[in-house]
Coordinates of C-alpha atoms and ligand atoms in Angstrom, one line a residue:
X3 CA -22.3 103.2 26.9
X4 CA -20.8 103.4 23.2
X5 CA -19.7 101.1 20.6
X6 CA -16.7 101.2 18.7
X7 CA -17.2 104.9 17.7
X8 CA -18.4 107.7 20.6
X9 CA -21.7 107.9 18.7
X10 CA -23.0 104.5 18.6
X11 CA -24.9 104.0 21.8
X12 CA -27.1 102.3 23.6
X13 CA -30.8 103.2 24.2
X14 CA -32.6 102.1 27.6
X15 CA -34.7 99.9 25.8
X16 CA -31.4 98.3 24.7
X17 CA -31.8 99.4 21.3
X18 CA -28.9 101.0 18.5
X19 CA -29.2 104.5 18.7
X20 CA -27.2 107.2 16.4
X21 CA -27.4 110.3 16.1
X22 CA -29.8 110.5 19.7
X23 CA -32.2 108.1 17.0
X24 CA -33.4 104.8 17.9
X25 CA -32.1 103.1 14.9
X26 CA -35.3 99.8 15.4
X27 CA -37.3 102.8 14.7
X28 CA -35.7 104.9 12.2
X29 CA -36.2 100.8 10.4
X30 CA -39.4 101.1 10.7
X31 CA -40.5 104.7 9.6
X32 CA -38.3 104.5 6.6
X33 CA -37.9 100.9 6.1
X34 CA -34.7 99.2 5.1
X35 CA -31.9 98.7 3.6
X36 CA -31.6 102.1 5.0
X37 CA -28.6 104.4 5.2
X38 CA -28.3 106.4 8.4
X39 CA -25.9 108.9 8.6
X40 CA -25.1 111.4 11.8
X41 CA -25.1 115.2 11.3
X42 CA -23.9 115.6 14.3
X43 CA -20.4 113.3 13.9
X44 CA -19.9 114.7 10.4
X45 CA -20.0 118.3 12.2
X46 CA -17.8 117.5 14.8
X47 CA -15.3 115.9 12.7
X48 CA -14.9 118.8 10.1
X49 CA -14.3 121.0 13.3
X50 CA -12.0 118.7 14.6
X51 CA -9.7 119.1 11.7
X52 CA -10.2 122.8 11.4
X53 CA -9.5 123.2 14.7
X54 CA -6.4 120.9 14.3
X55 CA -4.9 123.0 11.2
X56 CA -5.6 126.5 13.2
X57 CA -3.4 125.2 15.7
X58 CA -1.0 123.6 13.7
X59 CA -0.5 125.6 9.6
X60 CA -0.3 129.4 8.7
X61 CA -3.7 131.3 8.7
X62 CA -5.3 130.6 5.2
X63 CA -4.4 126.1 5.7
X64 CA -7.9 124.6 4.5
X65 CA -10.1 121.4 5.4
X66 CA -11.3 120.2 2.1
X67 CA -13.8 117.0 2.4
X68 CA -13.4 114.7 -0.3
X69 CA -16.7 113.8 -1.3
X70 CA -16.1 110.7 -3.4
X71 CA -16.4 109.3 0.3
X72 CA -20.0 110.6 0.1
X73 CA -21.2 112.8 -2.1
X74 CA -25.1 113.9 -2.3
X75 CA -26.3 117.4 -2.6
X76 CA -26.9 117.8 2.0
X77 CA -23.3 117.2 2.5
X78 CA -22.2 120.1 0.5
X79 CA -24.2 122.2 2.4
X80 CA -23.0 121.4 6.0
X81 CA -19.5 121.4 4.5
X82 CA -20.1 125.1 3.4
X83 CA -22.1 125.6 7.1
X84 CA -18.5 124.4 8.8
X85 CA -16.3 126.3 6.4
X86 CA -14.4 123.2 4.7
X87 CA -13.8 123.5 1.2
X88 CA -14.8 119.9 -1.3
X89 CA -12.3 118.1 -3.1
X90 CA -14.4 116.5 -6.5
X91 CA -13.4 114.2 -8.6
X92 CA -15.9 114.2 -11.4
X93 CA -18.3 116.4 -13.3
X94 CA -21.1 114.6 -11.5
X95 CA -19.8 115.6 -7.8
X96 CA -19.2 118.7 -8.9
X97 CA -22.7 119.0 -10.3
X98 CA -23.9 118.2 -7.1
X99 CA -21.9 120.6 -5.1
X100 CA -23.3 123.0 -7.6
X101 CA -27.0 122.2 -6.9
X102 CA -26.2 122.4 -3.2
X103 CA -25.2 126.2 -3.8
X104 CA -21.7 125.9 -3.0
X105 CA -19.2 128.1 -3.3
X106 CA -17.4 126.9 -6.7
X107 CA -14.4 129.2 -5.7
X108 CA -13.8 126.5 -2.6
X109 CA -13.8 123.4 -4.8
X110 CA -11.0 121.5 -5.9
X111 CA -11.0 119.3 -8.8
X112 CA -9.6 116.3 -9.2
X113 CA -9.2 113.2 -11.3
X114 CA -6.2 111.9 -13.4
X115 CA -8.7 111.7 -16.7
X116 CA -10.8 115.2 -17.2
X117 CA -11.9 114.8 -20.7
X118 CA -12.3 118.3 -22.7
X119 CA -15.7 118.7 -21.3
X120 CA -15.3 118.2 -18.0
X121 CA -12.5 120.7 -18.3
X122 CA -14.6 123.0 -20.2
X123 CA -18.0 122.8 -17.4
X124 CA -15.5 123.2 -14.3
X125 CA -13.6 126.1 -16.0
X126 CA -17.5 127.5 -16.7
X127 CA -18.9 126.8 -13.3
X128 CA -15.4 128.8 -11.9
X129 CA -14.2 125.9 -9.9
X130 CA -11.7 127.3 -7.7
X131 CA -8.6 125.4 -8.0
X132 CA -8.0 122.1 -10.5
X133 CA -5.5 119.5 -9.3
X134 CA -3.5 118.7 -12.4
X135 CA -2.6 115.2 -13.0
X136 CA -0.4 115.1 -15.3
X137 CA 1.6 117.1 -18.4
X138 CA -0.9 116.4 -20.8
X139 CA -4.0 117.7 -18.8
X140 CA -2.3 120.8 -18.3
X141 CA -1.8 121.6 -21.9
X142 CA -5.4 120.6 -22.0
X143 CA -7.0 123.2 -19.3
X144 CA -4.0 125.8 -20.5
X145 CA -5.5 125.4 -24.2
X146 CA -9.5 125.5 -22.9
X147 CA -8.7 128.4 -20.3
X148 CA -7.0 130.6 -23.2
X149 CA -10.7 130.4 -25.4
X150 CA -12.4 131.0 -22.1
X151 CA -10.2 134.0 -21.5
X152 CA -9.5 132.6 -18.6
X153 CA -6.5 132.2 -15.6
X154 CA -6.9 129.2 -14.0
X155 CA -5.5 128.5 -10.6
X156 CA -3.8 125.4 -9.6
X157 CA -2.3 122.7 -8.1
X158 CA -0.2 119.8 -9.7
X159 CA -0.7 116.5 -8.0
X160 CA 2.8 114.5 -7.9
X161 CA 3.5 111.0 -6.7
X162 CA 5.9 111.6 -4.0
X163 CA 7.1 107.5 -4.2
X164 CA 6.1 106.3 -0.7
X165 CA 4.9 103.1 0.7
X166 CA 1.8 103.7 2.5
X167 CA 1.4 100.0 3.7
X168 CA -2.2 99.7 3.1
X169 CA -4.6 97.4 0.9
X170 CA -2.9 97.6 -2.5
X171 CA -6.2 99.2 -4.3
X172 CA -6.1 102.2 -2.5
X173 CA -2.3 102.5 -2.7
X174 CA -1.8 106.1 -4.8
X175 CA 1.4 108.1 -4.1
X176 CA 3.9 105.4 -5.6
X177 CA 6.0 106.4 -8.7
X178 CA 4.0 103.7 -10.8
X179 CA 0.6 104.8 -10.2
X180 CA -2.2 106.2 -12.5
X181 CA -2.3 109.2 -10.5
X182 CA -0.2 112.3 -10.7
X183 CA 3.4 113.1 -11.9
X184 CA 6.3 111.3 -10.3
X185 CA 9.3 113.2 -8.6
X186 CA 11.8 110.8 -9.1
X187 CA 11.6 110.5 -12.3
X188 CA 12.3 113.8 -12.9
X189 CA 9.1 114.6 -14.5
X190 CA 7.2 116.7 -11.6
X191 CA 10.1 119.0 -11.9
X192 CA 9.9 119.5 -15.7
X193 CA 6.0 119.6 -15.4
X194 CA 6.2 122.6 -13.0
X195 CA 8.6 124.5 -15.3
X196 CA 5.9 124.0 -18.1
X197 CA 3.2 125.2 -15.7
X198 CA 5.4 128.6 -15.1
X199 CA 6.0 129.2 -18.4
X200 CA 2.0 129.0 -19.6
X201 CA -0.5 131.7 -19.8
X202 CA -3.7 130.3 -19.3
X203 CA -2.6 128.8 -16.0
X204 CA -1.7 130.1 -12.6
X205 CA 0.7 127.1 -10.4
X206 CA -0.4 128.3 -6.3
X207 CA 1.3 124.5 -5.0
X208 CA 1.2 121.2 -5.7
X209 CA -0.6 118.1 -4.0
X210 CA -0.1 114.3 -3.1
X211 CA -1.9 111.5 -1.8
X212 CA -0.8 108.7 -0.6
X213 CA -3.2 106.0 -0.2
X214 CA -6.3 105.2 2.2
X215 CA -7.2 103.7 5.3
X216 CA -3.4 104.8 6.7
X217 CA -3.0 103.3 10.5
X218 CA 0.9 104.4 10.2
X219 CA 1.7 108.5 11.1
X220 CA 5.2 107.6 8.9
X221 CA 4.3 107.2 6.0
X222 CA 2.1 110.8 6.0
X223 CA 5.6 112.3 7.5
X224 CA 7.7 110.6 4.7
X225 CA 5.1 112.0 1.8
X226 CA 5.7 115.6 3.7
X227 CA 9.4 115.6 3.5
X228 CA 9.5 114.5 0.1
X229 CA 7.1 117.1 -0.5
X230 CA 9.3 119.6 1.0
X231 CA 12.4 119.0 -0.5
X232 CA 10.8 119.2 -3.9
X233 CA 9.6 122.9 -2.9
X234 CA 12.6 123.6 -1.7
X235 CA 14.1 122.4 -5.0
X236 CA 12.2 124.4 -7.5
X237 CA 12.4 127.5 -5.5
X238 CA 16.2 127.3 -5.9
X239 CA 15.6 126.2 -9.6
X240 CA 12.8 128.7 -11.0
X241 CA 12.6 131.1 -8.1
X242 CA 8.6 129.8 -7.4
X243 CA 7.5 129.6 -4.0
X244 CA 4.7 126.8 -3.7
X245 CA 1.4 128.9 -1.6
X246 CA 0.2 125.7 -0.8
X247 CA 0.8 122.5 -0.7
X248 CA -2.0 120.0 -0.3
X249 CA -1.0 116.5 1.9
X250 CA -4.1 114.9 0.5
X251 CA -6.2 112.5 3.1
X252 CA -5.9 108.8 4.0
X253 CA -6.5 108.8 7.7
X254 CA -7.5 105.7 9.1
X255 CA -10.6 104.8 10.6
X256 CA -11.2 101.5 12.7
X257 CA -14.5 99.6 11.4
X258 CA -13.8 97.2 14.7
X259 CA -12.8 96.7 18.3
X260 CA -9.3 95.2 17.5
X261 CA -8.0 98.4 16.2
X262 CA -8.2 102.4 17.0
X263 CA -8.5 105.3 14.9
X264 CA -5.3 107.0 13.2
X265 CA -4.2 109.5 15.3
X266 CA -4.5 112.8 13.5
X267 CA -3.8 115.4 15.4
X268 CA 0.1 113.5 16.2
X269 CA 0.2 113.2 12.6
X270 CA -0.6 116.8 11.7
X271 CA 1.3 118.4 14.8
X272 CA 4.1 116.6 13.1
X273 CA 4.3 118.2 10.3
X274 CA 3.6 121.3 12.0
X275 CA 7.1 120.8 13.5
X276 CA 8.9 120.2 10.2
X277 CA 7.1 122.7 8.3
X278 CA 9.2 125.2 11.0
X279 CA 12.0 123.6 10.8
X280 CA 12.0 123.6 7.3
X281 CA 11.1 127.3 6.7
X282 CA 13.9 128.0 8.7
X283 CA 16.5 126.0 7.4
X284 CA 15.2 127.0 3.8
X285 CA 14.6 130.7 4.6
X286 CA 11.5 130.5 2.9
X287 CA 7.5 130.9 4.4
X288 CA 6.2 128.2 4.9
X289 CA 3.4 127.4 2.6
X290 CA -0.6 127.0 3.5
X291 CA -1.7 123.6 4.4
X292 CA -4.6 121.8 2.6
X293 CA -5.9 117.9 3.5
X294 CA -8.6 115.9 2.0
X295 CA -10.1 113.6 4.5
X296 CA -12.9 111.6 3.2
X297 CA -13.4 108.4 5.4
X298 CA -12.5 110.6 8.7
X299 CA -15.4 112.5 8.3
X300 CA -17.9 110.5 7.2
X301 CA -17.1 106.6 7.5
X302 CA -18.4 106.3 11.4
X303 CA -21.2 108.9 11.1
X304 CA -23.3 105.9 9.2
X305 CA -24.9 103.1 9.7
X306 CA -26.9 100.4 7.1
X307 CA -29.9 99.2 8.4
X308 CA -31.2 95.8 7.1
X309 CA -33.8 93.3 7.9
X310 CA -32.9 90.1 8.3
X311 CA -34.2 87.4 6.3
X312 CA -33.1 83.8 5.4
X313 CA -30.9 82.4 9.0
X314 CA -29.8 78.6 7.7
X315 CA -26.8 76.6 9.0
X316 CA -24.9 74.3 6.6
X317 CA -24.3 71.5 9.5
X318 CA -20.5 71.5 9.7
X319 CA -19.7 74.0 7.7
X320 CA -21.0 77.3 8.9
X321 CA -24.5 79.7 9.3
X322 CA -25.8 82.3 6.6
X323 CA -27.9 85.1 7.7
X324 CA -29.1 87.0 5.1
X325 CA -30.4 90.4 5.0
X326 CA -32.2 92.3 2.0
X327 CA -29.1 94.2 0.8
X328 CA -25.6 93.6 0.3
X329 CA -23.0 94.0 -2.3
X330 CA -25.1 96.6 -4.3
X331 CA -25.4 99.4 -1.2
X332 CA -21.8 98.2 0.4
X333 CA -19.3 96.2 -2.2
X334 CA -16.6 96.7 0.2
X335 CA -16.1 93.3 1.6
X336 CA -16.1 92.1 -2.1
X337 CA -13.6 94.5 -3.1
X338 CA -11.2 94.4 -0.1
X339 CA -12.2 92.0 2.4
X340 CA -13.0 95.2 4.4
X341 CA -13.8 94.3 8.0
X342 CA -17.2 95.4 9.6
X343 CA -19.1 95.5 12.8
X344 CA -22.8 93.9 13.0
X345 CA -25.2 93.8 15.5
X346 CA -28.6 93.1 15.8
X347 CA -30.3 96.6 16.8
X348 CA -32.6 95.4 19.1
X349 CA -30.8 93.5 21.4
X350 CA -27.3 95.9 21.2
X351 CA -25.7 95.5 24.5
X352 CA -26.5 91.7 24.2
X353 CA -23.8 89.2 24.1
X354 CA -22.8 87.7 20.2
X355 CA -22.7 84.1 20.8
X356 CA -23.2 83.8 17.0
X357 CA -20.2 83.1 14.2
X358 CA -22.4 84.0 10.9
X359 CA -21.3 84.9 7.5
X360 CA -23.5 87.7 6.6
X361 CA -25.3 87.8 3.0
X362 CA -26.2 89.8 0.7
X363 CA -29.4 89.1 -1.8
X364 CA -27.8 89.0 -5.5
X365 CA -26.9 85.9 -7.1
X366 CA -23.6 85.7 -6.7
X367 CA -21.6 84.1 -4.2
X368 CA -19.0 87.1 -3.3
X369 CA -22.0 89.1 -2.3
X370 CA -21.3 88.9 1.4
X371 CA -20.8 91.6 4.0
X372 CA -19.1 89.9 6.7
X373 CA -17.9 86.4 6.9
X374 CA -17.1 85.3 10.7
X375 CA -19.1 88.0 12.2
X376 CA -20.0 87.6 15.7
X377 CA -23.1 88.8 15.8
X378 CA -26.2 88.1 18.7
X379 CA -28.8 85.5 18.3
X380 CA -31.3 86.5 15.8
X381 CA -34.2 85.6 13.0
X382 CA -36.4 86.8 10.2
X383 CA -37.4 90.2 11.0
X384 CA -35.1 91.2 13.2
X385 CA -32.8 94.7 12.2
X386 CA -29.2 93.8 11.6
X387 CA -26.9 97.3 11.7
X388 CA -23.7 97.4 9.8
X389 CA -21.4 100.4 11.8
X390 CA -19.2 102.2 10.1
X391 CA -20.5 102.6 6.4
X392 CA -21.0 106.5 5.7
X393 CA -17.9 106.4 4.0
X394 CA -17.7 104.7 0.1
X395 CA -20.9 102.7 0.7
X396 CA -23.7 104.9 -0.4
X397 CA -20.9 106.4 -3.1
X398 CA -20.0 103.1 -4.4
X399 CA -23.1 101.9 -4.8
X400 CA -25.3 100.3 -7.8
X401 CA -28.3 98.6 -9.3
X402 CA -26.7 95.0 -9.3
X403 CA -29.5 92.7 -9.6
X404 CA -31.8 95.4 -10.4
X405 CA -31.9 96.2 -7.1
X406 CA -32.9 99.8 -5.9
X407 CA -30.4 102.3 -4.1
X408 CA -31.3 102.9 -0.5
X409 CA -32.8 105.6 0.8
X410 CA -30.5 107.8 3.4
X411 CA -32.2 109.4 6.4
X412 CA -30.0 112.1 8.4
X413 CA -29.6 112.3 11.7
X414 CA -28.7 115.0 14.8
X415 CA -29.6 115.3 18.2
X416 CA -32.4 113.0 18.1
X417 CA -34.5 114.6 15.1
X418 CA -34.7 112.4 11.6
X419 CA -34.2 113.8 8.3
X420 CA -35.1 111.9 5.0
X421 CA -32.5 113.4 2.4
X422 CA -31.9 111.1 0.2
X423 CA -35.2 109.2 -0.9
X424 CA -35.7 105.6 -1.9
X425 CA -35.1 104.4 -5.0
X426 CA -38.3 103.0 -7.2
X427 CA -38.6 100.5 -9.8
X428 CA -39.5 103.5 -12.0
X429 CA -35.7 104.7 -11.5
X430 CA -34.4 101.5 -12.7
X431 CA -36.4 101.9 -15.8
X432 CA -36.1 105.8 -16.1
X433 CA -33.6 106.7 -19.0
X434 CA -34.4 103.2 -21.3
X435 CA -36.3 103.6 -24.3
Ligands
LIG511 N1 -7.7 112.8 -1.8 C1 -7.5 112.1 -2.9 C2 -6.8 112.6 -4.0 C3 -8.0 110.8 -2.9 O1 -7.8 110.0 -4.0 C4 -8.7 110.2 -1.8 C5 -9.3 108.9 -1.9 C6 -8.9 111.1 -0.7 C7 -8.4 112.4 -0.7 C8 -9.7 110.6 0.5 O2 -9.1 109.5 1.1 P1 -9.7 109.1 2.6 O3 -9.4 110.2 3.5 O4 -11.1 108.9 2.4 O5 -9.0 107.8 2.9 N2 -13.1 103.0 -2.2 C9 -12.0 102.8 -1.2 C10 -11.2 104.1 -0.9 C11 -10.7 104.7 -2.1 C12 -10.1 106.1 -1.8 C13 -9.8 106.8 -3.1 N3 -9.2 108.1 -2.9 C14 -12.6 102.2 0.0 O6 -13.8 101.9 0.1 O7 -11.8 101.9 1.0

């Protein structure tokens, strides 16, 4: 039996298992809060959408992961393993890819603010492609590439202006956004013309993103469309056929029972249809597919493992359990309400006759992970598991409260991995004077 996500199961012994790991055990070898994240899932969701854009985009379409959903020096190495390229959006993740020996040529980077440096390392590590955000960063990387001696491929991101109805943090592709140049206004068109005309810079496409944690396939065909008109547009204009043009990610991932995954394969055979239809109506190839999924790869191949500690009811108003994390290893719930599953991973298949708010351990009242949970009788001691956190937990986390990151122990096929290693109270301390 499974929960929620095909690799959540159920041991004999009625425990958690992930990854073919008892997760009651994997608690107490490594101790908690403890990040477990699955191999296995990872693998077999970058070949899912490999497979999906073999059957679906002209030879040469890429998966790229975007690693700001979790970014550490392993991933970058199974991403290279399964042949998907990385979408970074900093000098740091870049750094790490770089430590992990990836191929620089197969990164993309990202970010609507690349000061001069960042510019400057990327352009000296030979990142692959840059996404360029906006008229001004393209002067920029132009200027920088020419004293490199440089030709730099790449894409410009645009805000195609649709409505991705999703929470309205994670909202990106609207026309007032922070991110990318905005067709409407005219502007993506008079930015592309400036990229043609520089020397230092090579335009292969351009690139959108939408938004996150997209349940809806329209919105992803809208963004398309829009995209495809605009090609369309400045081939007749300038006579420049995009090479590629990169959809960006957002698929949708359920963290609970109530809902289901985004279908992407629907979504992508979709725009397989209209990227025919389109190339004939236009006359023109069609050009080479890129997407960025992030929380589709990696959200349901976690877990956080906590202990719990403090269990009191307020009599009439409602029951805290709390556990010895919280807001610093997942701030989700205090940044969007995000919904999670809990159980307790001893008793798994057990009924949840409990309504608990689930606590964090910093002094501060937001710091919950889950308020209303069900969640199965328990006490101090027991292993509460949080499902669904490989994606933006671990990457979002911080030292609130002085508190030390988490370790993160890998799993596949029943074997245990430490890779990332426990912070200490020497870490905390490490760079003050
Ligand atoms: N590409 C670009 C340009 C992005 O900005 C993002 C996410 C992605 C791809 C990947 O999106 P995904 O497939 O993971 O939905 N911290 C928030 C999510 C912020 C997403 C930021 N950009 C959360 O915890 O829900």
């Amino acid at each position: 039996m499974h929960i929620l996500h095909d690799n959540y199961t159920v041991g004999e012994n009625g425990h958690l298992f992930v990854g073919g790991c008892d997760t009651v055990a994997l608690a107490q070898k490594y101790g908690t809060p403890l990040y477990v994240i699955d191999e296995g899932k990872i693998r077999s969701n970058m070949q899912r959408f490999s497979a999906l854009l073999r059957e679906c985009f002209p030879a040469g379409s890429r998966v790229l992961f975007a690693s700001k959903a979790l970014s550490y020096v392993d991933i970058y190495r199974i991403a290279a393993s399964e042949g998907v390229a990385a979408d970074v959006v900093s000098p740091g993740e870049l750094y790490t890819a770089c430590k992990a020996g990836f191929d620089t040529a197969d990164v993309y980077f990202h970010g609507n603010n690349k000061t001069d440096a960042d510019i400057a390392y990327a352009l000296d590590v030979g990142v692959g492609t840059f996404v360029v955000d906006n008229e001004d960063e393209l002067l920029a990387l132009d200027r920088i590439a020419g004293q490199k001696g440089k030709t730099q491929p790449i894409l410009l991101r645009l805000s195609p202006g649709i409505d991705p109805h999703t929470h309205k943090k994670v909202v990106t592709g609207s026309v007032d956004s922070k991110f990318g140049t905005a067709i409407e206004t005219g502007q993506a068109m008079s930015i592309t013309e400036r990229a043609l005309a520089l020397q230092n810079v090579l335009l292969k496409g351009f690139h959108c993103h939408i938004g996150s944690q997209i349940f809806d396939s329209a919105p992803f065909i809208e963004a398309a469309d829009v995209m495809l008109a605009f090609i369309a547009d400045v081939y007749r204009k300038t006579g420049f056929l995009a090479e590629y043009l990169n959809l960006g990610g957002g698929y949708g991932v359920t963290y609970t029972e109530d809902t289901a995954d985004l279908d992407a394969s629907r979504v992508l055979r979709e725009i397989g249809e209209k990227l025919r239809t389109f190339s004939a109506s236009h006359g023109i190839a069609v050009p080479k597919i890129l997407i960025e999924p992030g929380r589709a790869i990696v959200a349901a191949a976690g877990v956080t493992l906590y202990t719990v500690g403090s269990h009191k009811t307020i009599t009439g108003y409602r029951t805290y359990v709390s556990v010895d994390g919280g807001m610093p290893d997942n701030p989700r719930y205090a940044l969007y309400q995000s919904d999670y599953t809990a159980l307790i991973a001893s008793r798994a298949a057990e009924a949840k006759t409990e309504r608990v708010t689930i606590a964090g351990r910093c002094c501060e009242s937001g710091d919950l992970i889950q308020e209303n949970a069900p969640l199965q009788p328990c006490g101090r001691g027991d292993i509460l598991a949080v499902l669904v956190t490989g994606a933006y937990n671990y990457s979002m986390a911080s030292n609130y409260n002085r508190l030390p990151r988490p370790a993160m122990v890998s799993v596949r096929d029943g074997a245990d991995r430490l890779v990332i290693r426990r912070e200490s109270y020497e870490d905390l301390t490490r760079n003050e004077l």
